[in-house]
Short mmCIF file of C-alpha atoms in Angstrom, two decimals:
data_model
loop_
_atom_site.label_atom_id
_atom_site.label_comp_id
_atom_site.label_asym_id
_atom_site.label_seq_id
_atom_site.Cartn_x
_atom_site.Cartn_y
_atom_site.Cartn_z
CA UNK A 15 -6.21 -11.24 -13.39
CA UNK A 16 -5.21 -13.42 -10.49
CA UNK A 17 -7.72 -15.98 -9.24
CA UNK A 18 -7.27 -14.77 -5.68
CA UNK A 19 -9.35 -11.66 -6.41
CA UNK A 20 -12.72 -11.54 -4.68
CA UNK A 21 -15.66 -12.30 -6.95
CA UNK A 22 -18.86 -10.33 -6.98
CA UNK A 23 -21.77 -11.76 -5.07
CA UNK A 24 -24.08 -13.90 -7.28
CA UNK A 25 -26.61 -11.11 -7.72
CA UNK A 26 -23.85 -8.81 -9.05
CA UNK A 27 -21.79 -11.37 -10.96
CA UNK A 28 -21.79 -10.41 -14.60
CA UNK A 29 -20.27 -11.94 -17.74
CA UNK A 30 -19.21 -9.66 -20.55
CA UNK A 31 -18.06 -10.18 -24.12
CA UNK A 32 -16.46 -7.77 -26.56
CA UNK A 33 -15.50 -8.24 -30.21
CA UNK A 34 -13.09 -5.83 -31.88
CA UNK A 35 -13.09 -5.91 -35.70
CA UNK A 36 -9.82 -4.33 -36.76
CA UNK A 37 -7.92 -3.84 -39.99
CA UNK A 38 -5.56 -6.74 -39.29
CA UNK A 39 -7.55 -9.08 -37.05
CA UNK A 40 -10.80 -9.80 -35.26
CA UNK A 41 -10.58 -10.47 -31.54
CA UNK A 42 -13.08 -11.75 -29.01
CA UNK A 43 -12.66 -11.55 -25.26
CA UNK A 44 -15.07 -12.98 -22.69
CA UNK A 45 -14.70 -11.83 -19.11
CA UNK A 46 -16.32 -11.86 -15.70
CA UNK A 47 -16.65 -8.65 -13.72
CA UNK A 48 -14.90 -8.49 -10.35
CA UNK A 49 -15.22 -6.18 -7.40
CA UNK A 50 -13.52 -2.84 -7.83
CA UNK A 51 -14.51 -2.46 -11.48
CA UNK A 52 -12.00 -5.00 -12.85
CA UNK A 53 -12.48 -8.38 -14.51
CA UNK A 54 -10.89 -11.74 -15.19
CA UNK A 55 -10.68 -13.18 -18.69
CA UNK A 56 -12.60 -16.41 -19.26
CA UNK A 57 -11.79 -16.96 -22.93
CA UNK A 58 -10.17 -15.26 -25.92
CA UNK A 59 -10.35 -15.89 -29.66
CA UNK A 60 -8.45 -14.28 -32.53
CA UNK A 61 -8.64 -14.46 -36.34
CA UNK A 62 -6.10 -12.68 -38.56
CA UNK A 63 -8.53 -11.68 -41.29
CA UNK A 64 -6.72 -8.72 -42.93
CA UNK A 65 -10.06 -7.10 -43.60
CA UNK A 66 -8.29 -3.91 -44.65
CA UNK A 67 -5.96 -5.53 -47.18
CA UNK A 68 -5.33 -3.06 -50.07
CA UNK A 69 -7.88 -0.67 -48.56
CA UNK A 70 -5.74 2.37 -49.37
CA UNK A 71 -5.80 1.47 -53.08
CA UNK A 72 -9.34 0.17 -53.53
CA UNK A 73 -11.27 1.98 -50.73
CA UNK A 74 -13.08 -1.33 -50.29
CA UNK A 75 -12.82 -4.25 -47.88
CA UNK A 76 -10.96 -7.27 -49.20
CA UNK A 77 -13.66 -9.66 -50.58
CA UNK A 78 -11.95 -12.84 -49.39
CA UNK A 79 -11.31 -11.31 -45.98
CA UNK A 80 -14.99 -10.29 -45.75
CA UNK A 81 -16.08 -13.92 -46.14
CA UNK A 82 -13.50 -15.09 -43.60
CA UNK A 83 -14.60 -12.36 -41.22
CA UNK A 84 -18.29 -13.27 -41.47
CA UNK A 85 -17.44 -16.89 -40.64
CA UNK A 86 -15.17 -15.81 -37.78
CA UNK A 87 -17.93 -13.62 -36.36
CA UNK A 88 -20.41 -16.50 -36.67
CA UNK A 89 -18.08 -18.73 -34.65
CA UNK A 90 -17.39 -16.04 -32.07
CA UNK A 91 -21.06 -15.36 -31.57
CA UNK A 92 -21.61 -19.06 -30.87
CA UNK A 93 -18.84 -18.93 -28.25
CA UNK A 94 -20.51 -15.91 -26.65
CA UNK A 95 -23.82 -17.76 -26.51
CA UNK A 96 -22.12 -20.76 -24.87
CA UNK A 97 -20.82 -18.59 -22.04
CA UNK A 98 -24.30 -17.16 -21.36
CA UNK A 99 -22.97 -13.64 -21.54
CA UNK A 100 -25.12 -10.92 -20.01
CA UNK A 101 -23.61 -7.94 -21.85
CA UNK A 102 -22.17 -8.11 -25.36
CA UNK A 103 -20.77 -5.44 -27.67
CA UNK A 104 -19.13 -5.61 -31.06
CA UNK A 105 -17.13 -2.68 -32.41
CA UNK A 106 -15.37 -2.06 -35.72
CA UNK A 107 -12.52 0.38 -36.22
CA UNK A 108 -10.44 1.79 -39.08
CA UNK A 109 -11.08 -0.60 -42.00
CA UNK A 110 -14.87 -0.73 -41.68
CA UNK A 111 -14.92 2.95 -40.78
CA UNK A 112 -13.07 4.01 -43.95
CA UNK A 113 -14.25 1.49 -46.58
CA UNK A 114 -17.05 2.59 -48.89
CA UNK A 115 -18.58 -0.87 -48.49
CA UNK A 116 -18.24 -0.77 -44.71
CA UNK A 117 -22.00 -0.23 -44.24
CA UNK A 118 -22.62 -3.24 -46.50
CA UNK A 119 -20.43 -5.40 -44.25
CA UNK A 120 -22.28 -4.17 -41.16
CA UNK A 121 -25.57 -4.97 -42.89
CA UNK A 122 -24.49 -8.51 -43.72
CA UNK A 123 -23.51 -9.14 -40.11
CA UNK A 124 -26.94 -7.95 -39.01
CA UNK A 125 -28.92 -9.91 -41.64
CA UNK A 126 -26.92 -13.17 -41.56
CA UNK A 127 -25.77 -13.29 -37.94
CA UNK A 128 -28.18 -10.97 -36.14
CA UNK A 129 -25.04 -9.17 -34.94
CA UNK A 130 -25.06 -5.44 -34.28
CA UNK A 131 -21.71 -3.84 -35.12
CA UNK A 132 -20.92 -0.38 -33.77
CA UNK A 133 -18.48 1.44 -36.06
CA UNK A 134 -16.57 3.75 -33.71
CA UNK A 135 -14.72 6.95 -34.57
CA UNK A 136 -10.97 7.30 -34.30
CA UNK A 137 -11.49 9.62 -31.34
CA UNK A 138 -13.58 7.05 -29.47
CA UNK A 139 -10.99 4.38 -30.28
CA UNK A 140 -8.30 6.61 -28.78
CA UNK A 141 -10.39 7.29 -25.67
CA UNK A 142 -10.93 3.58 -25.06
CA UNK A 143 -7.18 2.97 -25.38
CA UNK A 144 -6.44 5.82 -22.97
CA UNK A 145 -9.01 4.55 -20.45
CA UNK A 146 -7.22 1.20 -20.49
CA UNK A 147 -3.88 2.89 -19.81
CA UNK A 148 -5.30 5.18 -17.12
CA UNK A 149 -6.73 2.19 -15.23
CA UNK A 150 -3.45 0.25 -15.45
CA UNK A 151 -0.71 2.82 -14.75
CA UNK A 152 -0.28 5.60 -12.16
CA UNK A 153 -0.32 8.76 -14.28
CA UNK A 154 -0.59 11.52 -11.66
CA UNK A 155 1.62 14.48 -12.46
CA UNK A 156 3.18 12.89 -15.56
CA UNK A 157 3.07 14.40 -19.04
CA UNK A 158 2.70 11.28 -21.21
CA UNK A 159 2.04 10.14 -24.76
CA UNK A 160 -0.13 7.09 -25.40
CA UNK A 161 -0.01 5.37 -28.78
CA UNK A 162 -2.31 2.59 -29.98
CA UNK A 163 -1.07 1.10 -33.26
CA UNK A 164 -3.55 -0.85 -35.35
CA UNK A 165 -3.53 -2.21 -38.85
CA UNK A 166 -5.05 0.86 -40.47
CA UNK A 167 -4.42 3.71 -38.06
CA UNK A 168 -2.49 4.87 -35.04
CA UNK A 169 -4.24 6.81 -32.31
CA UNK A 170 -2.13 9.25 -30.29
CA UNK A 171 -3.12 10.82 -26.99
CA UNK A 172 -1.04 13.46 -25.21
CA UNK A 173 -2.02 13.90 -21.59
CA UNK A 174 -0.94 15.53 -18.36
CA UNK A 175 -1.72 12.90 -15.79
CA UNK A 176 -5.27 11.74 -16.47
CA UNK A 177 -6.20 14.98 -18.27
CA UNK A 178 -6.14 14.62 -22.05
CA UNK A 179 -4.39 17.59 -23.66
CA UNK A 180 -4.75 16.52 -27.30
CA UNK A 181 -5.98 13.51 -29.18
CA UNK A 182 -5.59 12.56 -32.84
CA UNK A 183 -6.01 9.65 -35.19
CA UNK A 184 -3.47 9.14 -37.99
CA UNK A 185 -3.43 6.86 -41.07
CA UNK A 186 -0.26 5.20 -39.78
CA UNK A 187 -1.46 1.61 -39.60
CA UNK A 188 1.03 -1.26 -39.68
CA UNK A 189 -0.80 -2.98 -42.57
CA UNK A 190 -1.32 0.28 -44.49
CA UNK A 191 2.34 1.31 -44.21
CA UNK A 192 3.62 -2.18 -45.10
CA UNK A 193 1.55 -2.19 -48.30
CA UNK A 194 2.43 1.38 -49.25
CA UNK A 195 6.19 1.03 -48.85
CA UNK A 196 6.77 -2.68 -49.50
CA UNK A 197 7.86 -3.39 -45.94
CA UNK A 198 6.74 -7.03 -46.09
CA UNK A 199 9.95 -7.88 -47.90
CA UNK A 200 13.57 -6.98 -47.25
CA UNK A 201 14.04 -3.24 -47.68
CA UNK A 202 16.99 -1.36 -49.09
CA UNK A 203 18.27 1.69 -47.24
CA UNK A 204 16.55 4.02 -49.73
CA UNK A 205 13.21 2.16 -49.46
CA UNK A 206 13.37 2.28 -45.70
CA UNK A 207 14.22 6.00 -45.63
CA UNK A 208 11.27 6.68 -47.93
CA UNK A 209 8.97 4.98 -45.40
CA UNK A 210 10.54 6.94 -42.54
CA UNK A 211 9.99 10.21 -44.39
CA UNK A 212 6.36 9.29 -45.12
CA UNK A 213 5.64 8.44 -41.47
CA UNK A 214 7.37 11.62 -40.26
CA UNK A 215 5.28 13.65 -42.67
CA UNK A 216 2.03 12.19 -41.34
CA UNK A 217 3.10 12.76 -37.73
CA UNK A 218 3.90 16.41 -38.42
CA UNK A 219 0.55 16.78 -40.17
CA UNK A 220 -1.57 15.22 -37.44
CA UNK A 221 0.24 16.20 -34.23
CA UNK A 222 0.60 19.74 -32.97
CA UNK A 223 2.78 21.54 -30.50
CA UNK A 224 1.75 20.76 -26.92
CA UNK A 225 2.03 22.72 -23.70
CA UNK A 226 4.14 20.06 -22.02
CA UNK A 227 6.41 17.68 -23.90
CA UNK A 228 5.66 14.08 -22.81
CA UNK A 229 8.18 12.43 -20.53
CA UNK A 230 7.05 8.91 -21.31
CA UNK A 231 5.48 6.89 -24.12
CA UNK A 232 3.03 4.10 -23.29
CA UNK A 233 2.19 1.84 -26.21
CA UNK A 234 -0.69 -0.57 -26.72
CA UNK A 235 -1.53 -2.90 -29.58
CA UNK A 236 0.02 -5.99 -31.12
CA UNK A 237 3.04 -4.15 -32.54
CA UNK A 238 4.15 -3.02 -29.08
CA UNK A 239 3.71 -6.43 -27.49
CA UNK A 240 5.55 -8.09 -30.41
CA UNK A 241 8.39 -5.60 -29.95
CA UNK A 242 8.64 -6.42 -26.25
CA UNK A 243 8.48 -10.18 -26.89
CA UNK A 244 11.36 -10.03 -29.36
CA UNK A 245 13.51 -7.84 -27.12
CA UNK A 246 12.84 -10.12 -24.13
CA UNK A 247 13.58 -13.22 -26.22
CA UNK A 248 16.95 -11.74 -27.21
CA UNK A 249 17.74 -11.43 -23.48
CA UNK A 250 16.50 -14.91 -22.61
CA UNK A 251 13.48 -13.42 -20.79
CA UNK A 252 10.65 -14.56 -23.06
CA UNK A 253 7.55 -15.39 -21.02
CA UNK A 254 7.94 -12.62 -18.44
CA UNK A 255 4.96 -10.26 -17.93
CA UNK A 256 4.74 -7.63 -20.66
CA UNK A 257 2.72 -4.95 -18.88
CA UNK A 258 5.07 -2.26 -17.67
CA UNK A 259 8.09 -3.66 -19.53
CA UNK A 260 10.37 -0.98 -20.94
CA UNK A 261 12.15 -0.94 -24.28
CA UNK A 262 14.79 1.67 -25.09
CA UNK A 263 14.93 3.49 -28.38
CA UNK A 264 18.38 2.02 -28.96
CA UNK A 265 16.82 -1.46 -28.73
CA UNK A 266 14.03 -0.38 -31.08
CA UNK A 267 16.47 0.88 -33.70
CA UNK A 268 18.78 -2.11 -33.37
CA UNK A 269 15.91 -4.55 -33.90
CA UNK A 270 14.47 -2.48 -36.73
CA UNK A 271 17.80 -2.37 -38.56
CA UNK A 272 17.98 -6.15 -38.34
CA UNK A 273 14.38 -6.89 -39.34
CA UNK A 274 14.17 -4.59 -42.37
CA UNK A 275 17.03 -6.44 -44.10
CA UNK A 276 15.32 -9.84 -44.14
CA UNK A 277 12.12 -10.95 -45.95
CA UNK A 278 8.89 -11.90 -44.19
CA UNK A 279 9.51 -15.64 -44.54
CA UNK A 280 12.79 -15.39 -42.63
CA UNK A 281 11.23 -13.17 -40.00
CA UNK A 282 8.76 -15.92 -39.10
CA UNK A 283 11.47 -17.83 -37.28
CA UNK A 284 12.51 -14.92 -35.04
CA UNK A 285 11.88 -15.80 -31.37
CA UNK A 286 9.05 -13.77 -29.85
CA UNK A 287 7.44 -12.82 -33.20
CA UNK A 288 4.11 -14.35 -34.22
CA UNK A 289 4.34 -15.65 -37.81
CA UNK A 290 1.11 -13.87 -38.85
CA UNK A 291 2.73 -10.53 -37.99
CA UNK A 292 5.99 -11.09 -39.86
CA UNK A 293 4.98 -9.07 -42.94
CA UNK A 294 3.86 -5.98 -41.00
CA UNK A 295 6.31 -5.89 -38.11
CA UNK A 296 8.87 -3.63 -39.82
CA UNK A 297 6.30 -0.97 -40.66
CA UNK A 298 4.82 -1.23 -37.15
CA UNK A 299 8.14 -0.82 -35.33
CA UNK A 300 9.11 2.02 -37.67
CA UNK A 301 5.97 3.84 -36.54
CA UNK A 302 7.08 3.35 -32.92
CA UNK A 303 10.57 4.66 -33.71
CA UNK A 304 9.25 7.76 -35.44
CA UNK A 305 6.81 8.56 -32.62
CA UNK A 306 9.73 8.37 -30.21
CA UNK A 307 11.72 10.65 -32.52
CA UNK A 308 8.82 13.09 -32.87
CA UNK A 309 8.52 13.56 -29.11
CA UNK A 310 12.21 13.03 -28.25
CA UNK A 311 11.54 9.96 -26.08
CA UNK A 312 14.15 7.36 -25.19
CA UNK A 313 11.93 4.66 -23.69
CA UNK A 314 8.57 3.09 -24.38
CA UNK A 315 6.50 1.35 -21.70
CA UNK A 316 4.50 -1.62 -22.96
CA UNK A 317 0.81 -2.04 -22.24
CA UNK A 318 -0.51 -5.51 -23.05
CA UNK A 319 -4.10 -4.33 -23.33
CA UNK A 320 -5.87 -1.58 -25.22
CA UNK A 321 -9.15 -0.80 -26.97
CA UNK A 322 -10.90 -4.04 -25.97
CA UNK A 323 -9.87 -3.55 -22.36
CA UNK A 324 -11.21 0.00 -22.44
CA UNK A 325 -14.47 -1.27 -23.91
CA UNK A 326 -14.83 -3.95 -21.21
CA UNK A 327 -14.10 -1.42 -18.46
CA UNK A 328 -16.77 0.87 -19.88
CA UNK A 329 -19.26 -2.01 -19.94
CA UNK A 330 -18.43 -2.92 -16.34
CA UNK A 331 -18.92 0.68 -15.19
CA UNK A 332 -22.30 0.75 -16.88
CA UNK A 333 -23.41 -2.66 -15.61
CA UNK A 334 -22.57 -1.78 -12.00
CA UNK A 335 -24.29 1.57 -12.24
CA UNK A 336 -21.08 3.52 -11.77
CA UNK A 337 -21.30 5.27 -15.12
CA UNK A 338 -23.72 8.14 -14.66
CA UNK A 339 -25.40 9.99 -17.49
CA UNK A 340 -26.79 13.38 -18.41
CA UNK A 341 -26.11 16.22 -16.01
CA UNK A 342 -24.74 13.85 -13.37
CA UNK A 343 -22.19 12.47 -15.84
CA UNK A 344 -21.15 15.98 -16.76
CA UNK A 345 -20.70 17.06 -13.13
CA UNK A 346 -18.71 13.95 -12.23
CA UNK A 347 -16.47 14.41 -15.28
CA UNK A 348 -15.85 18.08 -14.44
CA UNK A 349 -14.94 17.32 -10.83
CA UNK A 350 -12.70 14.40 -11.79
CA UNK A 351 -10.91 16.48 -14.42
CA UNK A 352 -10.37 19.28 -11.91
CA UNK A 353 -9.07 16.88 -9.23
CA UNK A 354 -6.72 15.20 -11.72
CA UNK A 355 -5.28 18.62 -12.55
CA UNK A 356 -4.64 19.42 -8.89
CA UNK A 357 -7.41 22.00 -8.39
CA UNK A 358 -8.14 22.88 -4.74
CA UNK A 359 -11.76 21.78 -4.76
CA UNK A 360 -12.97 23.36 -1.49
CA UNK A 361 -12.16 26.79 -2.87
CA UNK A 362 -13.48 25.94 -6.35
CA UNK A 363 -16.82 24.70 -5.04
CA UNK A 364 -17.28 27.75 -2.81
CA UNK A 365 -16.54 30.13 -5.67
CA UNK A 366 -19.03 28.16 -7.78
CA UNK A 367 -21.63 28.60 -5.03
CA UNK A 368 -21.11 32.38 -4.92
CA UNK A 369 -21.00 32.73 -8.71
CA UNK A 370 -24.23 30.74 -8.91
CA UNK A 371 -25.93 33.13 -6.49
CA UNK A 372 -24.93 36.18 -8.55
CA UNK A 373 -25.98 34.43 -11.78
CA UNK A 374 -29.37 33.37 -10.44
CA UNK A 375 -30.22 36.88 -9.25
CA UNK A 376 -29.32 38.35 -12.62
CA UNK A 377 -31.22 35.63 -14.47
CA UNK A 378 -34.31 36.41 -12.38
CA UNK A 379 -34.06 39.97 -13.68
CA UNK A 380 -33.88 38.69 -17.29
CA UNK A 381 -30.30 39.91 -17.64
CA UNK A 382 -28.90 36.43 -18.28
CA UNK A 383 -30.16 33.28 -19.98
CA UNK A 384 -30.75 30.54 -17.35
CA UNK A 385 -29.51 27.99 -19.92
CA UNK A 386 -26.00 29.45 -19.57
CA UNK A 387 -25.68 28.48 -15.90
CA UNK A 388 -23.99 25.08 -16.57
CA UNK A 389 -21.34 26.85 -18.67
CA UNK A 390 -20.48 29.19 -15.81
CA UNK A 391 -20.49 26.38 -13.22
CA UNK A 392 -18.11 24.31 -15.34
CA UNK A 393 -15.79 27.26 -15.94
CA UNK A 394 -15.66 28.11 -12.22
CA UNK A 395 -14.60 24.63 -11.20
CA UNK A 396 -12.11 24.30 -14.07
CA UNK A 397 -10.60 27.81 -14.03
CA UNK A 398 -7.42 26.62 -12.28
CA UNK A 399 -6.71 23.37 -14.17
CA UNK A 400 -3.84 25.26 -15.82
CA UNK A 401 -1.91 24.95 -12.56
CA UNK A 402 -1.06 21.48 -13.85
CA UNK A 403 1.28 23.17 -16.34
CA UNK A 404 2.54 26.00 -14.12
CA UNK A 405 1.24 28.99 -12.18
CA UNK A 406 2.43 31.68 -14.56
CA UNK A 407 -0.26 32.31 -17.18
CA UNK A 408 -2.21 29.36 -15.83
CA UNK A 409 -5.44 30.93 -17.11
CA UNK A 410 -4.16 30.48 -20.68
CA UNK A 411 -3.13 26.90 -19.96
CA UNK A 412 -6.62 26.32 -18.52
CA UNK A 413 -8.14 27.46 -21.81
CA UNK A 414 -6.22 24.87 -23.86
CA UNK A 415 -6.72 22.04 -21.39
CA UNK A 416 -10.48 22.63 -21.22
CA UNK A 417 -10.78 23.06 -24.98
CA UNK A 418 -9.10 19.70 -25.57
CA UNK A 419 -10.69 17.88 -22.62
CA UNK A 420 -13.68 16.56 -24.60
CA UNK A 421 -15.74 16.51 -21.42
CA UNK A 422 -18.91 14.41 -21.82
CA UNK A 423 -22.18 16.29 -22.01
CA UNK A 424 -20.77 19.35 -23.79
CA UNK A 425 -21.01 20.15 -27.48
CA UNK A 426 -17.76 21.52 -29.01
CA UNK A 427 -19.24 25.04 -29.15
CA UNK A 428 -20.22 24.86 -25.47
CA UNK A 429 -16.76 23.61 -24.49
CA UNK A 430 -15.23 26.53 -26.38
CA UNK A 431 -17.37 28.92 -24.34
CA UNK A 432 -16.41 27.21 -21.06
CA UNK A 433 -12.74 27.44 -22.01
CA UNK A 434 -13.06 31.15 -22.83
CA UNK A 435 -14.95 31.95 -19.63
CA UNK A 436 -12.26 30.21 -17.57
CA UNK A 437 -9.53 31.88 -19.65
CA UNK A 438 -10.69 35.32 -18.51
CA UNK A 439 -11.02 34.63 -14.79
CA UNK A 440 -7.81 36.64 -14.36
CA UNK A 441 -5.39 38.66 -16.47
CA UNK A 442 -6.63 40.89 -19.26
CA UNK A 443 -10.28 41.15 -20.16
CA UNK A 444 -11.54 39.74 -23.48
CA UNK A 445 -10.12 41.60 -26.48
CA UNK A 446 -10.84 41.35 -30.20
CA UNK A 447 -7.13 40.79 -30.85
CA UNK A 448 -7.24 37.52 -28.84
CA UNK A 449 -7.60 34.71 -31.37
CA UNK A 450 -9.65 32.52 -29.03
CA UNK A 451 -12.14 35.37 -28.48
CA UNK A 452 -12.26 36.87 -31.98
CA UNK A 453 -13.55 33.64 -33.56
CA UNK A 454 -16.71 33.75 -31.41
CA UNK A 455 -19.95 35.26 -32.65
CA UNK A 456 -20.93 38.65 -31.24
CA UNK A 457 -23.59 36.97 -29.07
CA UNK A 458 -21.09 34.46 -27.69
CA UNK A 459 -18.58 37.23 -27.06
CA UNK A 460 -21.15 38.99 -24.89
CA UNK A 461 -21.86 35.74 -23.04
CA UNK A 462 -18.14 35.29 -22.34
CA UNK A 463 -17.74 38.91 -21.15
CA UNK A 464 -20.68 38.70 -18.76
CA UNK A 465 -20.07 35.21 -17.39
CA UNK A 466 -16.31 35.68 -16.97
CA UNK A 467 -16.96 38.96 -15.09
CA UNK A 468 -19.15 37.06 -12.63
CA UNK A 469 -16.41 34.45 -12.26
CA UNK A 470 -13.80 37.13 -11.50
CA UNK A 471 -16.04 38.75 -8.91
CA UNK A 472 -16.88 35.46 -7.19
CA UNK A 473 -13.21 34.51 -7.11
CA UNK A 474 -12.45 37.75 -5.30
CA UNK A 475 -15.12 36.96 -2.72
CA UNK A 476 -13.02 34.00 -1.58
CA UNK A 477 -9.63 35.62 -2.08
CA UNK A 478 -8.52 34.53 1.39
CA UNK A 479 -9.53 30.94 0.58
CA UNK A 480 -11.28 30.69 3.96
CA UNK A 481 -14.91 30.52 2.76
CA UNK A 482 -15.90 33.41 5.05
CA UNK A 483 -18.55 34.82 2.71
CA UNK A 484 -21.83 33.02 3.41
CA UNK A 485 -23.75 34.45 0.47
CA UNK A 486 -24.53 37.55 -1.59
CA UNK A 487 -27.63 39.66 -2.21
CA UNK A 488 -27.82 41.91 -5.25
CA UNK A 489 -29.82 45.14 -5.55
CA UNK A 490 -30.27 46.51 -9.07
CA UNK A 491 -31.59 50.09 -9.22
CA UNK A 492 -31.18 51.34 -12.75
CA UNK A 493 -27.45 51.56 -13.46
CA UNK A 494 -26.47 51.66 -9.81
CA UNK A 495 -26.13 48.20 -8.33
CA UNK A 496 -25.24 47.19 -4.81
CA UNK A 497 -23.86 43.81 -3.75
CA UNK A 498 -24.37 42.88 -0.09
CA UNK A 499 -21.75 40.38 1.05
CA UNK A 500 -23.04 38.26 3.93
CA UNK A 501 -20.44 37.06 6.45
CA UNK A 502 -20.18 36.41 10.20
CA UNK A 503 -17.30 38.88 10.52
CA UNK A 504 -15.76 41.50 8.29
CA UNK A 505 -14.05 39.65 5.38
CA UNK A 506 -11.52 42.40 4.70
CA UNK A 507 -9.35 40.55 2.19
CA UNK A 508 -12.33 39.21 0.27
CA UNK A 509 -14.03 42.62 0.07
CA UNK A 510 -10.80 44.25 -1.09
CA UNK A 511 -10.30 41.61 -3.81
CA UNK A 512 -13.94 41.73 -4.96
CA UNK A 513 -13.85 45.52 -5.31
CA UNK A 514 -10.66 45.29 -7.33
CA UNK A 515 -12.32 42.76 -9.65
CA UNK A 516 -15.64 44.54 -10.08
CA UNK A 517 -14.69 46.66 -13.10
CA UNK A 518 -15.17 43.92 -15.77
CA UNK A 519 -18.71 43.29 -14.48
CA UNK A 520 -19.45 47.01 -14.48
CA UNK A 521 -18.34 47.26 -18.12
CA UNK A 522 -20.11 44.05 -19.17
CA UNK A 523 -23.47 45.24 -17.79
CA UNK A 524 -22.86 49.02 -18.11
CA UNK A 525 -23.46 49.70 -14.41
CA UNK A 526 -21.75 51.03 -11.28
CA UNK A 527 -21.34 48.37 -8.56
CA UNK A 528 -20.91 49.03 -4.85
CA UNK A 529 -19.88 46.14 -2.60
CA UNK A 530 -20.70 46.23 1.11
CA UNK A 531 -20.46 43.82 4.04
CA UNK A 532 -23.69 42.72 5.67
CA UNK A 533 -23.23 41.05 9.04
CA UNK A 534 -25.21 37.83 9.50
CA UNK A 535 -28.17 37.95 11.86
CA UNK A 536 -26.57 35.40 14.18
CA UNK A 537 -23.35 37.42 14.42
CA UNK A 538 -25.25 40.65 14.99
CA UNK A 539 -27.27 39.11 17.83
CA UNK A 540 -24.13 37.72 19.44
CA UNK A 541 -22.42 41.11 19.35
#
């Protein structure tokens, strides 16, 4: 960050530190929060520990690397103390996550160093990497792929703008692949092709067909920055900023063809390549090449930050009170997701208001479980996120986007219900032949039928998108119900649409529904 940025006032100034224990290295970054939720780096420290050396064969952390790592962490913790850091987190990723003696390593750090290590999942690792990208690049309206290559794994995120469509973690680490296929030394054509086939196989296994093919790849991690450094050095541009630099697939393949033919010792002298990465660079760049092949991409954009940056940004949000929790966090996440997908929020919020009124009146009559209200409210506001893909069949696109959104505050089962409710806001009603519906329990199927019927009806009540309907009052007399629609003047289009959409609710509750306009008192007095 540039020094010209405005610092926080003394009462808000906050120093942060983050340690990332990876398969290949351990990194420390110390930073100071700035206005606007950013930061400037005060100090950095790195140790290439190779904690995950031979992990695939032994399922254990390398003993020598464990001792080196403990000493590195001891030194880093002393540095943190010297900077009088106010907020400090230490995370561990693939190697500690997978090793059977990973908990033992975490225990040693706690007992010997009084250091708490949080072992994060591959999904959380991917989310931190994506947060870093989303805060650094304008993503609006762009189908993109984000890859974060580490020593033991590669995290892949496919997104439409800021909305995550799918997320996966793969065992395609640069260290892991180098050990498995002998990529540290010069490789014959057959050896190299065997590695390519193995990487392709893992990518097919862990990535699925997506609604929109990505138009751009953004890569974070040491392999991507090393790639950019070497390409820039070959052009006499070494030292230029890496963030946002582009490398073509032709350049990737040309460099890869050159590197794979020479041993690690000779690679150490290549301009732009750090010597401690010489033995894993071929496997790392091959992973990049095969990701580009998998998604038919011709360019990769380099991001010089990643998981640690995402962690620091999360810590800053929390320290400044901008990271809400509980119901507030859920509501903010829903609204932000909807906005990122281009949902017209005035209409969405009004439909949510009307749907909430219908729901509450039915819940009062013990016809619905009050605990289901948040599911309906989420589905109402997210029903049109599928517009991000296209209008035709957008309700089906909404289902997949919501299902893969991993919105905070929702359990996977709840998110599946939200996705189904939104899926049936238009088009055909729920049917047993629909795969997304048939996998639900009979109780959940009834919840989807009833809640989606309310959503359809409420959507009709703002068909004109003019928010004319001020509210609704429901009368329930046996199986004959009457819905009074309150508005200042006759909302002809909205009444017509609501009546057309009433049938699913009638079937879901086994009733006959009449819908009538009730003029507001103020309008009646004026007339």
